[in-house]
PDB file of C-alpha atoms in Angstrom:
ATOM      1  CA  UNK A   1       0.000   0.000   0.000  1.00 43.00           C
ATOM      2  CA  UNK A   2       1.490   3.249  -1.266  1.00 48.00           C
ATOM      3  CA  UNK A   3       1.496   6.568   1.102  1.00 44.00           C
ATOM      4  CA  UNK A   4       0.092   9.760  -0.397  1.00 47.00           C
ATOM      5  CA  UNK A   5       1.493  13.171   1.072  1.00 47.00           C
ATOM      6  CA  UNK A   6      -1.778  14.940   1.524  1.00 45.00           C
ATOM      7  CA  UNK A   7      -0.686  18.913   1.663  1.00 46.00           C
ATOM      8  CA  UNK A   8      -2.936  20.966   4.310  1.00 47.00           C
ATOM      9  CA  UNK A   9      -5.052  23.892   2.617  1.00 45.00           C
ATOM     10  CA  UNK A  10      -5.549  25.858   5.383  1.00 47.00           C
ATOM     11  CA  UNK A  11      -3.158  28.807   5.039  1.00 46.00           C
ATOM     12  CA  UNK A  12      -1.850  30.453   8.206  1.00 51.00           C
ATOM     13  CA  UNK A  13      -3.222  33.896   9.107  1.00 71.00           C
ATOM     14  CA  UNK A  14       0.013  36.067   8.254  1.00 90.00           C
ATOM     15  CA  UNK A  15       0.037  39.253   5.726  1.00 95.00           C
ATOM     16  CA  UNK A  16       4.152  39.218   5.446  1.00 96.00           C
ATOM     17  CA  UNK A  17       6.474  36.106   5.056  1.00 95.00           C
ATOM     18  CA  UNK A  18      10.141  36.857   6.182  1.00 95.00           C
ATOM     19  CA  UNK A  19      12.680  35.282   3.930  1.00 95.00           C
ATOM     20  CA  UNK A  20      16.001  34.906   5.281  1.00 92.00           C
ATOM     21  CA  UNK A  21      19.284  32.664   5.724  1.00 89.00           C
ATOM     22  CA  UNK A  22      18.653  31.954   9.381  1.00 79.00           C
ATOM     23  CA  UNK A  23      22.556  31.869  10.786  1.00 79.00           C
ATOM     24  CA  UNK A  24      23.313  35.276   8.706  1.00 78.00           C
ATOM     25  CA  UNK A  25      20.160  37.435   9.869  1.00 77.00           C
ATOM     26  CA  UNK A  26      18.071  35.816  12.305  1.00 77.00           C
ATOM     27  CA  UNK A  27      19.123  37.210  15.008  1.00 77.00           C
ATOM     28  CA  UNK A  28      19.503  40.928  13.699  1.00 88.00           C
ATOM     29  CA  UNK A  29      17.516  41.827  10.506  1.00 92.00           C
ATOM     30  CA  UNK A  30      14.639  38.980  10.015  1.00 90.00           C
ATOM     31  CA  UNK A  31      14.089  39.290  14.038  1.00 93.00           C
ATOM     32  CA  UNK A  32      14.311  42.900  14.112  1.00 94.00           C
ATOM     33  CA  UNK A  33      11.347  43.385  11.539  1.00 96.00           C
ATOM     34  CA  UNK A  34       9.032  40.605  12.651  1.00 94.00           C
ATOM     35  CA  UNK A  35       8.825  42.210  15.764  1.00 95.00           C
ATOM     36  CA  UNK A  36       8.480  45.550  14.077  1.00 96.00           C
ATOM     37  CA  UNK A  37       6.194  44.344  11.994  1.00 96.00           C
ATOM     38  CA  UNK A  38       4.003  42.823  15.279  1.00 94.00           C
ATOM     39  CA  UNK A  39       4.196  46.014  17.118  1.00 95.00           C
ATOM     40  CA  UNK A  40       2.288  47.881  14.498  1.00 96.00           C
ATOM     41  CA  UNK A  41       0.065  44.602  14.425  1.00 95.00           C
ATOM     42  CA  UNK A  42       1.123  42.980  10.915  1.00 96.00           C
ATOM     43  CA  UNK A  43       0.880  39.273  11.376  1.00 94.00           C
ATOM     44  CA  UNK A  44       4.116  38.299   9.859  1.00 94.00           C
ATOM     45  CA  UNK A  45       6.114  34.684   9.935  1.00 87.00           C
ATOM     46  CA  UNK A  46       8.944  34.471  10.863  1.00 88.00           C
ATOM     47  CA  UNK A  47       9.943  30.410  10.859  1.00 78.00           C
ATOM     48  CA  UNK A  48      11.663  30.305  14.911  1.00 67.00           C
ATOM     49  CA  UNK A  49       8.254  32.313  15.863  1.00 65.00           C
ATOM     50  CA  UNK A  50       5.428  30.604  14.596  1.00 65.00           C
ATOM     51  CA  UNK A  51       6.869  27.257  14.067  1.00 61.00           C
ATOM     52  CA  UNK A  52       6.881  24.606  17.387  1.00 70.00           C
ATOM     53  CA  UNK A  53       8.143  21.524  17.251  1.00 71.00           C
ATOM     54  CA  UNK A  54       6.657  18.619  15.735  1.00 72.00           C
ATOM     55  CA  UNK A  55       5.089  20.842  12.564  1.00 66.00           C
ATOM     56  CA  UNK A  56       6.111  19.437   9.063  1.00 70.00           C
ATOM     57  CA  UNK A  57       8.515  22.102   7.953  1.00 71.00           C
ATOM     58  CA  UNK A  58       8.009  22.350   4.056  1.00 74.00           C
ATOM     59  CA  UNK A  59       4.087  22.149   4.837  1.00 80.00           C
ATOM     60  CA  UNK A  60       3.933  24.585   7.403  1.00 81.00           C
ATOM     61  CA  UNK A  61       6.156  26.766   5.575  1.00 86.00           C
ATOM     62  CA  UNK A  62       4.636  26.625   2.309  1.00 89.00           C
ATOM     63  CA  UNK A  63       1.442  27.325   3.232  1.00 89.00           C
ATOM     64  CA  UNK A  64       2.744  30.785   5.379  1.00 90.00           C
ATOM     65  CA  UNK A  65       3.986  31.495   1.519  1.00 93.00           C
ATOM     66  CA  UNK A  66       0.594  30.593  -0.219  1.00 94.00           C
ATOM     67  CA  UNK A  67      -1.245  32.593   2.597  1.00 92.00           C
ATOM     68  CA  UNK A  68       1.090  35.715   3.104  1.00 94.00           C
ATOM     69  CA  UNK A  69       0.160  38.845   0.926  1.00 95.00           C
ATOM     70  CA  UNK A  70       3.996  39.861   0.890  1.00 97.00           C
ATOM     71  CA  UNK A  71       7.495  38.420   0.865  1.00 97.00           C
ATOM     72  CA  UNK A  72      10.126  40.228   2.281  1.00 97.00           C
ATOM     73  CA  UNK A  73      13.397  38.389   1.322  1.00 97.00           C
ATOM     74  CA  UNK A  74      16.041  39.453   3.140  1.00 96.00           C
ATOM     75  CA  UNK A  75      19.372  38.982   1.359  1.00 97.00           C
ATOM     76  CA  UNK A  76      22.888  38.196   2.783  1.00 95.00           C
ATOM     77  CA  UNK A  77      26.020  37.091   1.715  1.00 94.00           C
ATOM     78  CA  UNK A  78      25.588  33.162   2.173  1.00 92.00           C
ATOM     79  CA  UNK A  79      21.924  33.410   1.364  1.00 95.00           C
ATOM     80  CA  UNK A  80      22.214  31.476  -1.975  1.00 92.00           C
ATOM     81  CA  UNK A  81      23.902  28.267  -0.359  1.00 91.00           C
ATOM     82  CA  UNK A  82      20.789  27.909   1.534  1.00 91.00           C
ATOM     83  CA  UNK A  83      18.144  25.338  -0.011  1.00 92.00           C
ATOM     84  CA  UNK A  84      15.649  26.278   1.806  1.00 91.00           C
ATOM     85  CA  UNK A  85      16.016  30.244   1.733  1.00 93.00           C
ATOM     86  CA  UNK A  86      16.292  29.524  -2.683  1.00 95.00           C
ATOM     87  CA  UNK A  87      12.902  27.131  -2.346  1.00 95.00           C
ATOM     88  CA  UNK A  88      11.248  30.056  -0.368  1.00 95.00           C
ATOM     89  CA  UNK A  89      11.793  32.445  -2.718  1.00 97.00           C
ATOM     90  CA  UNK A  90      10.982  30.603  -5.564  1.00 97.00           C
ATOM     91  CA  UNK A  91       7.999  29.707  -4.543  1.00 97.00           C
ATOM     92  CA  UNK A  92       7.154  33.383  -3.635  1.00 97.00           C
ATOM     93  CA  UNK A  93       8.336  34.850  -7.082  1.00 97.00           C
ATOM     94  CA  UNK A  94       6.364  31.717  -8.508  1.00 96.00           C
ATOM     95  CA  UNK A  95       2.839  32.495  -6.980  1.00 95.00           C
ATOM     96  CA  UNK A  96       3.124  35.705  -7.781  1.00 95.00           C
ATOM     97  CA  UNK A  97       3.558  37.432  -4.065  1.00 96.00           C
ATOM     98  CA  UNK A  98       5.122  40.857  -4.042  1.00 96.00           C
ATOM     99  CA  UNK A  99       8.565  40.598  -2.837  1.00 97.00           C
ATOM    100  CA  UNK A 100      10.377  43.237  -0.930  1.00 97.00           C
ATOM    101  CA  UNK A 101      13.989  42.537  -1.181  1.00 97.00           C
ATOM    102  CA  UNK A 102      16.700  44.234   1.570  1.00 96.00           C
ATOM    103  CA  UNK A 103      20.087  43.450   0.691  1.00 97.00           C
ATOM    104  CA  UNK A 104      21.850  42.908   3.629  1.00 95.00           C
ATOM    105  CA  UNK A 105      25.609  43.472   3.579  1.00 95.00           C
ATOM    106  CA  UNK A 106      25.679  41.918   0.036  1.00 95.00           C
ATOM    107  CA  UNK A 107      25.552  43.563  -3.703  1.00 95.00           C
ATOM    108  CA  UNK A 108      22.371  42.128  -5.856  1.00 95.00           C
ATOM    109  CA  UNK A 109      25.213  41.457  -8.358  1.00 93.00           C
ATOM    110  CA  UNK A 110      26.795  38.843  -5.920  1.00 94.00           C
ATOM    111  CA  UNK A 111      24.090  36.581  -5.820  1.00 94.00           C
ATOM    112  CA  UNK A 112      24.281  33.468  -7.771  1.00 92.00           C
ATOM    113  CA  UNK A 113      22.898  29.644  -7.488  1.00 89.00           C
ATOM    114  CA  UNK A 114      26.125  28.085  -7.737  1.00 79.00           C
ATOM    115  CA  UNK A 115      25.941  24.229  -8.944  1.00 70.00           C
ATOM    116  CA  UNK A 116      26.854  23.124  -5.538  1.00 65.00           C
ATOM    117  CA  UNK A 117      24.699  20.161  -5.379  1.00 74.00           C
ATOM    118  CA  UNK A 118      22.292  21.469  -2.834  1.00 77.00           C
ATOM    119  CA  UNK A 119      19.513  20.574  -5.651  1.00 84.00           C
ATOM    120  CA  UNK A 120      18.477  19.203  -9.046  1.00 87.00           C
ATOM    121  CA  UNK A 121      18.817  20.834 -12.529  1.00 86.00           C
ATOM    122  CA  UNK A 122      15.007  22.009 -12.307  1.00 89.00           C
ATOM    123  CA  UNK A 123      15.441  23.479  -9.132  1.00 91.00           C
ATOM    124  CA  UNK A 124      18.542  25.561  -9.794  1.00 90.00           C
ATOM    125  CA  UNK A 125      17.470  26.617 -12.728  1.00 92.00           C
ATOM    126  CA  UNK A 126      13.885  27.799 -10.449  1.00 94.00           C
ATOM    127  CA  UNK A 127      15.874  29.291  -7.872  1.00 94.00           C
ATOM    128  CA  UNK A 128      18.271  31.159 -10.505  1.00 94.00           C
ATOM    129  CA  UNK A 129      15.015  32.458 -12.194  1.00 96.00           C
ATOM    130  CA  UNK A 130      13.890  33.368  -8.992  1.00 97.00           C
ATOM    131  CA  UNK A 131      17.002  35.287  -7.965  1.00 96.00           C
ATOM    132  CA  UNK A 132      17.415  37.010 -11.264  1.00 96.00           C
ATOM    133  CA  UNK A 133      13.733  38.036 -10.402  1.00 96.00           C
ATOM    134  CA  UNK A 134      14.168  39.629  -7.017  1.00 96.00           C
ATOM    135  CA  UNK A 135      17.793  41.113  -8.274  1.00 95.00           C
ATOM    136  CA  UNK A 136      15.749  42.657 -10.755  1.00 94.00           C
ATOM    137  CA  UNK A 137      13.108  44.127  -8.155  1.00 94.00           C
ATOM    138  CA  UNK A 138      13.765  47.748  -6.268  1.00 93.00           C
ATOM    139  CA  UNK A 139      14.884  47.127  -2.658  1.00 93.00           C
ATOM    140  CA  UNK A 140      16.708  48.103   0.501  1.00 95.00           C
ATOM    141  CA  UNK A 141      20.490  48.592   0.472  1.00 95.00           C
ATOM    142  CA  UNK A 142      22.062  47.989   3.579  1.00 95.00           C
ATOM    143  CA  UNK A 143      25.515  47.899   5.210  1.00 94.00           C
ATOM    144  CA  UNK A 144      25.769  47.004   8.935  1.00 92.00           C
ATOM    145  CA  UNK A 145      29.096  48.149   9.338  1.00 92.00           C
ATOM    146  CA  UNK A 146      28.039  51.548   8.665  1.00 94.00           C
ATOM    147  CA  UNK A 147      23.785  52.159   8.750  1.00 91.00           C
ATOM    148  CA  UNK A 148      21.188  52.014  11.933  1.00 91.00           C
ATOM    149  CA  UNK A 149      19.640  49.144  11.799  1.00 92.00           C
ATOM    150  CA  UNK A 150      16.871  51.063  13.612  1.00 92.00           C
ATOM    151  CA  UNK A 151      16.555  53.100  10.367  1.00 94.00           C
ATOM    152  CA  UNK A 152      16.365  50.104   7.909  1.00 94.00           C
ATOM    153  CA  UNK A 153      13.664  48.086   9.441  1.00 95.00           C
ATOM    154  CA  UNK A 154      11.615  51.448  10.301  1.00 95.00           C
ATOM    155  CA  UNK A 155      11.870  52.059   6.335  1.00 95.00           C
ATOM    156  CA  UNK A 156      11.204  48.000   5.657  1.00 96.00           C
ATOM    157  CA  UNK A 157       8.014  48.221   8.130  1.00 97.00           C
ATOM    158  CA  UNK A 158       6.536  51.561   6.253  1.00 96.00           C
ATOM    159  CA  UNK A 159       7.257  50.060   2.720  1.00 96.00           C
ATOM    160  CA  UNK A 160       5.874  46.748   4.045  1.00 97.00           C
ATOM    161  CA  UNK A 161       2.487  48.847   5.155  1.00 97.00           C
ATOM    162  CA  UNK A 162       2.390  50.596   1.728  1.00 96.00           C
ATOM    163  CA  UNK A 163       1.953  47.777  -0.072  1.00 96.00           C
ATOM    164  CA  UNK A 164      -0.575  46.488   1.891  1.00 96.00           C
ATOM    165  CA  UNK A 165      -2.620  49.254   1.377  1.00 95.00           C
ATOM    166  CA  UNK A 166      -2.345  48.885  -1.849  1.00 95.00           C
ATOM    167  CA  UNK A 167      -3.135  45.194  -2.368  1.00 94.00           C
ATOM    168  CA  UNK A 168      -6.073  45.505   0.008  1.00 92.00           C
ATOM    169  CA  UNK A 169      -7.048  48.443  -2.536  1.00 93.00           C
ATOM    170  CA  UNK A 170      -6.440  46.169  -5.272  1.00 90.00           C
ATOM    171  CA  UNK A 171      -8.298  43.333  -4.114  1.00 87.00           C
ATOM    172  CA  UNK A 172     -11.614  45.887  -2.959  1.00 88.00           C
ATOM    173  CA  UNK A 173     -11.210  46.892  -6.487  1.00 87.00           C
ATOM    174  CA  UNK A 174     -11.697  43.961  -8.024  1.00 84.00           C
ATOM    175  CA  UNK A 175     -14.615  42.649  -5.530  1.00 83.00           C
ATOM    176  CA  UNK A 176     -16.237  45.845  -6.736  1.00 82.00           C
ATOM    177  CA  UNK A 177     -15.569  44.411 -10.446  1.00 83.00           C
ATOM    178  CA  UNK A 178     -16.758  41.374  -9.790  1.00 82.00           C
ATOM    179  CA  UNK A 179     -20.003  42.388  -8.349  1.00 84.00           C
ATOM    180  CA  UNK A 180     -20.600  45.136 -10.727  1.00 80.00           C
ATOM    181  CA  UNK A 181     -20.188  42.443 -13.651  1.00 73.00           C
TER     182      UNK A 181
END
């Protein structure tokens, strides 16, 4: 008798998914916003705050994506050698989320999929396309040895609430659309 994965639907109630490398920005940038972001009552996820042991990681994960209105990807040096960090942007770009990108001590130029065996041909060339997307996407600069972090993730958090005014403007538009059809 063969097993079938059976994927939940039920997409966790989060407006903003925070994509980072955990050991490069956890504990500074990707921590620093979430709890921004909470203070001024955005439900974000951030993986070491709304995960708990014994949840499926890829499930619970990819549904935050599927159900979050917003990526922000937060870029570092060793971001591309991450699997994970590459698969959660991917499958942002991919479903068509609006991704914020801050690049974190690291040029968009430097970031590249190397063919480091950390996946298959398909999924480097997704996670290339997916880099080349959010290289290609306006974002935050940022250089800890010389900016206020303070600074950055205030900015993040009032670009982050700009664009949720505008998708929720979006989507009202288009239930007035709908209804008017």
């Amino acid at each position: 008798m063969a097993f079938q994965r059976i994927r939940p639907t039920v997409h966790p109630a989060c407006d903003v998914f925070i994509n980072h490398r955990g050991i490069d920005t956890k504990r500074s940038m990707a921590s620093l916003l979430h709890l921004q972001l909470s203070m001024s009552r955005i439900p974000s996820f951030l993986d070491n705050k709304n995960m708990k042991p014994g949840d499926k990681l890829f499930d619970h994960i990819d549904n935050a994506i599927m159900g979050c209105k917003i990526g922000v990807a937060v870029f570092s040096p060793r971001y591309c050698e991450s699997y994970f960090c590459l698969h959660e942007l991917a499958l942002m770009i991919e479903s068509g989320k609006k991704v914020i990108p801050i690049f974190c001590d690291v040029k968009p130029s430097q970031l590249k999929v190397s063919d480091n065996k950390i996946c298959t041909a398909s999924e480097a060339k997704r996670f290339r396309y997916a880099i080349e997307e959010a290289k290609n996407t306006v974002g935050l600069a940022f250089d800890s040895s010389k900016g206020n972090w303070s600074d950055v993730v205030t900015y993040a958090t009032e670009l982050v609430k700009e664009s949720l005014i505008e998708i929720n403007n979006e989507e009202k538009a288009t239930r007035r659309t709908e209804i008017l059809s």
